[in-house]
Amino acid sequence: MEWTDHVDQLLLDGERERERIELESAIVVVTTHRVLAFTPGRDGADFRVVDRPNVRNVTVDDDGSRRTAGWTLASGILGIGLLVTSTVVDPGRIVGDVDGDGPVSGVVETAFQVAETVLTGVELALFGGGLLLLALSLLFGLRYGHSRSRRLVLRIAGDDDLDLPVTDADLEAGAVPALEAAIGPESTESGPVDGPNEGGGTPDPDRDGGIDRRDGATR
């Protein structure tokens, strides 16, 4: 059962539908009193209602994982730092050469060679770690880009904001200004609030307060 086809069953006495805005993944119905939002298929409630005076404004927000953005930035900075460090470190310059002959100098030279080998391994590890972190930064960046989405947000006074999924097509169709105009108090002045008399007739100017002015008789 689609409740969007039976909005009249949700209206209060004297309440009437004024505007219906159909988004790609949601339907918003603005009445003379309230805003009815239908979001079937989303997590949480499929329906929410808000009194029109409590809607402060309508905005469009970009939604993305801040944690993913943080990991993207951190891994990128660390990766660049490790790559720069690996290019600066020169094991041969740090260890240097050993001058002299004899058994002592041979032992020292062997120790320096071992140290140079270790430093070379450290240099390669820094370079490989830098490349790995840059690759992770790229992956996090792609994930962050896919996680970003636009939301149509109704800022609600005294309650949680109402978030609605919105697409570029919805925005190009003018969903935001249409919703703002429908929710604003001026929209109630744009159309008749009182409906026609029963039977489709028009009010009789000769009748007022139940008195028939033509013969002066009280009904």
Short mmCIF file of C-alpha atoms in Angstrom, two decimals:
data_model
loop_
_atom_site.label_atom_id
_atom_site.label_comp_id
_atom_site.label_asym_id
_atom_site.label_seq_id
_atom_site.Cartn_x
_atom_site.Cartn_y
_atom_site.Cartn_z
CA MET A 1 0.00 0.00 0.00
CA GLU A 2 1.40 3.37 -1.04
CA TRP A 3 0.52 5.98 1.56
CA THR A 4 1.47 8.72 -0.87
CA ASP A 5 -1.69 7.84 -2.78
CA HIS A 6 -3.81 8.18 0.37
CA VAL A 7 -2.53 11.37 1.96
CA ASP A 8 -6.09 12.47 2.60
CA GLN A 9 -6.33 9.78 5.28
CA LEU A 10 -3.47 11.42 7.20
CA LEU A 11 -4.86 14.96 7.18
CA LEU A 12 -6.42 16.62 10.19
CA ASP A 13 -9.83 18.26 10.20
CA GLY A 14 -9.65 21.37 8.06
CA GLU A 15 -6.20 20.47 6.71
CA ARG A 16 -5.65 20.33 2.97
CA GLU A 17 -2.80 19.41 0.67
CA ARG A 18 -1.17 22.45 -0.94
CA GLU A 19 1.98 21.22 -2.66
CA ARG A 20 3.49 17.85 -3.57
CA ILE A 21 7.19 17.67 -4.41
CA GLU A 22 8.38 14.35 -5.80
CA LEU A 23 12.09 13.66 -5.41
CA GLU A 24 13.84 10.66 -6.86
CA SER A 25 13.87 8.82 -3.50
CA ALA A 26 11.29 10.70 -1.46
CA ILE A 27 7.99 12.54 -1.67
CA VAL A 28 7.24 15.67 0.33
CA VAL A 29 3.67 16.84 0.80
CA VAL A 30 3.11 20.34 2.17
CA THR A 31 -0.32 20.94 3.65
CA THR A 32 -1.94 24.01 5.12
CA HIS A 33 -0.52 23.01 8.51
CA ARG A 34 2.30 20.51 8.19
CA VAL A 35 5.06 18.94 6.11
CA LEU A 36 4.65 15.22 5.42
CA ALA A 37 7.79 13.41 4.25
CA PHE A 38 7.64 9.92 2.76
CA THR A 39 10.98 8.10 2.44
CA PRO A 40 10.23 4.43 1.70
CA GLY A 41 13.18 2.10 1.33
CA ARG A 42 15.50 4.05 3.63
CA ASP A 43 16.77 3.01 7.04
CA GLY A 44 14.51 4.14 9.83
CA ALA A 45 10.97 5.42 9.61
CA ASP A 46 9.26 5.64 6.23
CA PHE A 47 7.20 8.66 7.26
CA ARG A 48 7.77 11.80 9.26
CA VAL A 49 5.62 14.83 9.92
CA VAL A 50 6.68 18.33 10.95
CA ASP A 51 4.62 21.41 11.75
CA ARG A 52 5.33 24.09 9.16
CA PRO A 53 6.17 26.85 11.67
CA ASN A 54 8.96 24.66 13.09
CA VAL A 55 10.81 24.48 9.75
CA ARG A 56 13.49 27.16 9.99
CA ASN A 57 15.05 26.75 6.56
CA VAL A 58 15.82 24.33 3.75
CA THR A 59 19.44 23.64 2.76
CA VAL A 60 21.45 21.22 0.64
CA ASP A 61 24.34 19.51 2.42
CA ASP A 62 27.13 17.29 1.14
CA ASP A 63 27.38 14.14 3.23
CA GLY A 64 30.60 12.16 3.50
CA SER A 65 32.47 10.16 6.11
CA ARG A 66 34.72 12.49 8.07
CA ARG A 67 36.69 9.53 9.34
CA THR A 68 37.44 8.40 5.79
CA ALA A 69 38.48 11.93 4.87
CA GLY A 70 40.80 12.02 7.88
CA TRP A 71 42.44 8.74 6.93
CA THR A 72 42.89 9.99 3.38
CA LEU A 73 44.69 13.11 4.54
CA ALA A 74 46.78 11.38 7.22
CA SER A 75 47.99 8.53 5.02
CA GLY A 76 48.82 10.94 2.21
CA ILE A 77 50.91 13.20 4.46
CA LEU A 78 52.74 10.26 6.07
CA GLY A 79 53.39 8.67 2.69
CA ILE A 80 54.92 11.83 1.26
CA GLY A 81 56.99 12.27 4.43
CA LEU A 82 58.42 8.76 4.20
CA LEU A 83 59.27 9.16 0.52
CA VAL A 84 61.08 12.43 1.18
CA THR A 85 62.97 10.87 4.10
CA SER A 86 64.02 7.88 2.01
CA THR A 87 65.52 10.15 -0.65
CA VAL A 88 67.39 12.23 1.93
CA VAL A 89 68.96 9.27 3.76
CA ASP A 90 72.29 8.26 2.19
CA PRO A 91 73.81 5.26 3.99
CA GLY A 92 77.21 5.72 2.34
CA ARG A 93 77.45 9.34 3.47
CA ILE A 94 76.35 8.51 7.00
CA VAL A 95 78.79 5.62 7.48
CA GLY A 96 81.73 7.06 5.54
CA ASP A 97 85.02 5.33 4.79
CA VAL A 98 87.55 3.81 7.18
CA ASP A 99 91.20 4.79 6.73
CA GLY A 100 94.11 2.76 7.98
CA ASP A 101 95.33 -0.81 8.07
CA GLY A 102 95.46 -3.48 10.70
CA PRO A 103 93.07 -5.78 12.47
CA VAL A 104 91.27 -2.96 14.28
CA SER A 105 90.53 -1.08 11.12
CA GLY A 106 89.26 -4.31 9.56
CA VAL A 107 86.82 -4.83 12.40
CA VAL A 108 85.65 -1.23 12.17
CA GLU A 109 85.23 -1.49 8.42
CA THR A 110 83.17 -4.64 8.85
CA ALA A 111 80.97 -2.89 11.41
CA PHE A 112 80.50 0.06 9.08
CA GLN A 113 79.54 -2.26 6.25
CA VAL A 114 76.95 -3.90 8.46
CA ALA A 115 75.63 -0.48 9.47
CA GLU A 116 75.47 0.61 5.85
CA THR A 117 73.54 -2.54 4.97
CA VAL A 118 71.09 -1.87 7.79
CA LEU A 119 70.65 1.75 6.74
CA THR A 120 70.08 0.67 3.15
CA GLY A 121 67.36 -1.66 4.38
CA VAL A 122 65.83 1.18 6.37
CA GLU A 123 65.92 3.41 3.29
CA LEU A 124 64.14 0.78 1.21
CA ALA A 125 61.61 0.23 3.99
CA LEU A 126 60.89 3.96 4.15
CA PHE A 127 60.47 4.12 0.39
CA GLY A 128 58.19 1.07 0.31
CA GLY A 129 56.19 2.35 3.28
CA GLY A 130 55.74 5.71 1.58
CA LEU A 131 54.42 4.08 -1.58
CA LEU A 132 52.08 1.88 0.46
CA LEU A 133 50.68 4.85 2.38
CA LEU A 134 50.14 6.82 -0.82
CA ALA A 135 48.28 3.85 -2.29
CA LEU A 136 46.12 3.68 0.85
CA SER A 137 45.50 7.41 0.61
CA LEU A 138 44.28 6.94 -2.96
CA LEU A 139 41.96 4.11 -1.91
CA PHE A 140 40.58 6.12 1.01
CA GLY A 141 40.08 9.07 -1.31
CA LEU A 142 38.12 6.98 -3.79
CA ARG A 143 36.00 5.56 -0.99
CA TYR A 144 35.34 9.03 0.37
CA GLY A 145 34.32 10.22 -3.07
CA HIS A 146 31.83 7.37 -3.45
CA SER A 147 30.46 7.90 0.06
CA ARG A 148 29.62 11.54 -0.57
CA SER A 149 26.01 12.25 -1.32
CA ARG A 150 23.75 15.27 -1.29
CA ARG A 151 20.98 15.66 1.23
CA LEU A 152 18.05 18.03 1.31
CA VAL A 153 17.90 19.11 4.95
CA LEU A 154 14.95 20.74 6.67
CA ARG A 155 16.23 22.48 9.81
CA ILE A 156 13.66 21.78 12.51
CA ALA A 157 13.32 23.88 15.66
CA GLY A 158 13.30 21.75 18.80
CA ASP A 159 13.70 18.43 17.00
CA ASP A 160 16.03 16.43 14.79
CA ASP A 161 16.53 17.81 11.31
CA LEU A 162 14.72 16.10 8.47
CA ASP A 163 17.17 14.67 5.92
CA LEU A 164 15.99 13.70 2.47
CA PRO A 165 18.09 12.13 -0.30
CA VAL A 166 18.39 14.43 -3.29
CA THR A 167 19.96 14.11 -6.72
CA ASP A 168 21.31 16.61 -9.21
CA ALA A 169 18.18 16.10 -11.28
CA ASP A 170 16.04 17.04 -8.26
CA LEU A 171 18.06 20.21 -7.73
CA GLU A 172 17.92 21.16 -11.40
CA ALA A 173 14.15 20.73 -11.27
CA GLY A 174 14.00 23.42 -8.57
CA ALA A 175 13.11 21.22 -5.60
CA VAL A 176 14.69 23.55 -3.03
CA PRO A 177 12.97 26.84 -3.99
CA ALA A 178 9.69 25.00 -4.56
CA LEU A 179 9.85 23.47 -1.10
CA GLU A 180 10.83 26.75 0.54
CA ALA A 181 7.97 28.57 -1.18
CA ALA A 182 5.48 25.88 -0.19
CA ILE A 183 6.54 25.78 3.46
CA GLY A 184 6.77 29.54 3.93
CA PRO A 185 3.79 31.41 5.41
CA GLU A 186 3.25 33.37 2.18
CA SER A 187 2.16 30.18 0.42
CA THR A 188 -1.09 30.10 2.39
CA GLU A 189 -1.99 33.46 0.88
CA SER A 190 -1.45 32.29 -2.68
CA GLY A 191 -4.55 30.12 -2.83
CA PRO A 192 -8.01 29.98 -1.32
CA VAL A 193 -8.13 28.38 2.10
CA ASP A 194 -11.89 27.97 2.24
CA GLY A 195 -13.33 25.59 -0.31
CA PRO A 196 -16.51 26.16 -2.34
CA ASN A 197 -19.93 25.59 -0.88
CA GLU A 198 -21.48 22.19 -1.12
CA GLY A 199 -22.86 21.57 -4.56
CA GLY A 200 -20.24 23.86 -6.14
CA GLY A 201 -22.36 27.00 -5.67
CA THR A 202 -21.14 30.45 -4.76
CA PRO A 203 -22.01 32.32 -1.57
CA ASP A 204 -25.27 34.28 -1.73
CA PRO A 205 -24.49 37.97 -1.06
CA ASP A 206 -28.03 38.44 0.25
CA ARG A 207 -27.46 36.01 3.10
CA ASP A 208 -25.51 36.81 6.25
CA GLY A 209 -25.57 35.11 9.61
CA GLY A 210 -28.53 32.95 8.65
CA ILE A 211 -30.76 35.99 7.83
CA ASP A 212 -32.54 36.22 4.50
CA ARG A 213 -32.30 39.91 3.61
CA ARG A 214 -35.00 39.65 0.94
CA ASP A 215 -37.81 39.06 3.38
CA GLY A 216 -36.07 39.81 6.70
CA ALA A 217 -37.04 36.41 8.04
CA THR A 218 -34.66 34.65 10.33
CA ARG A 219 -33.86 31.10 9.28
#
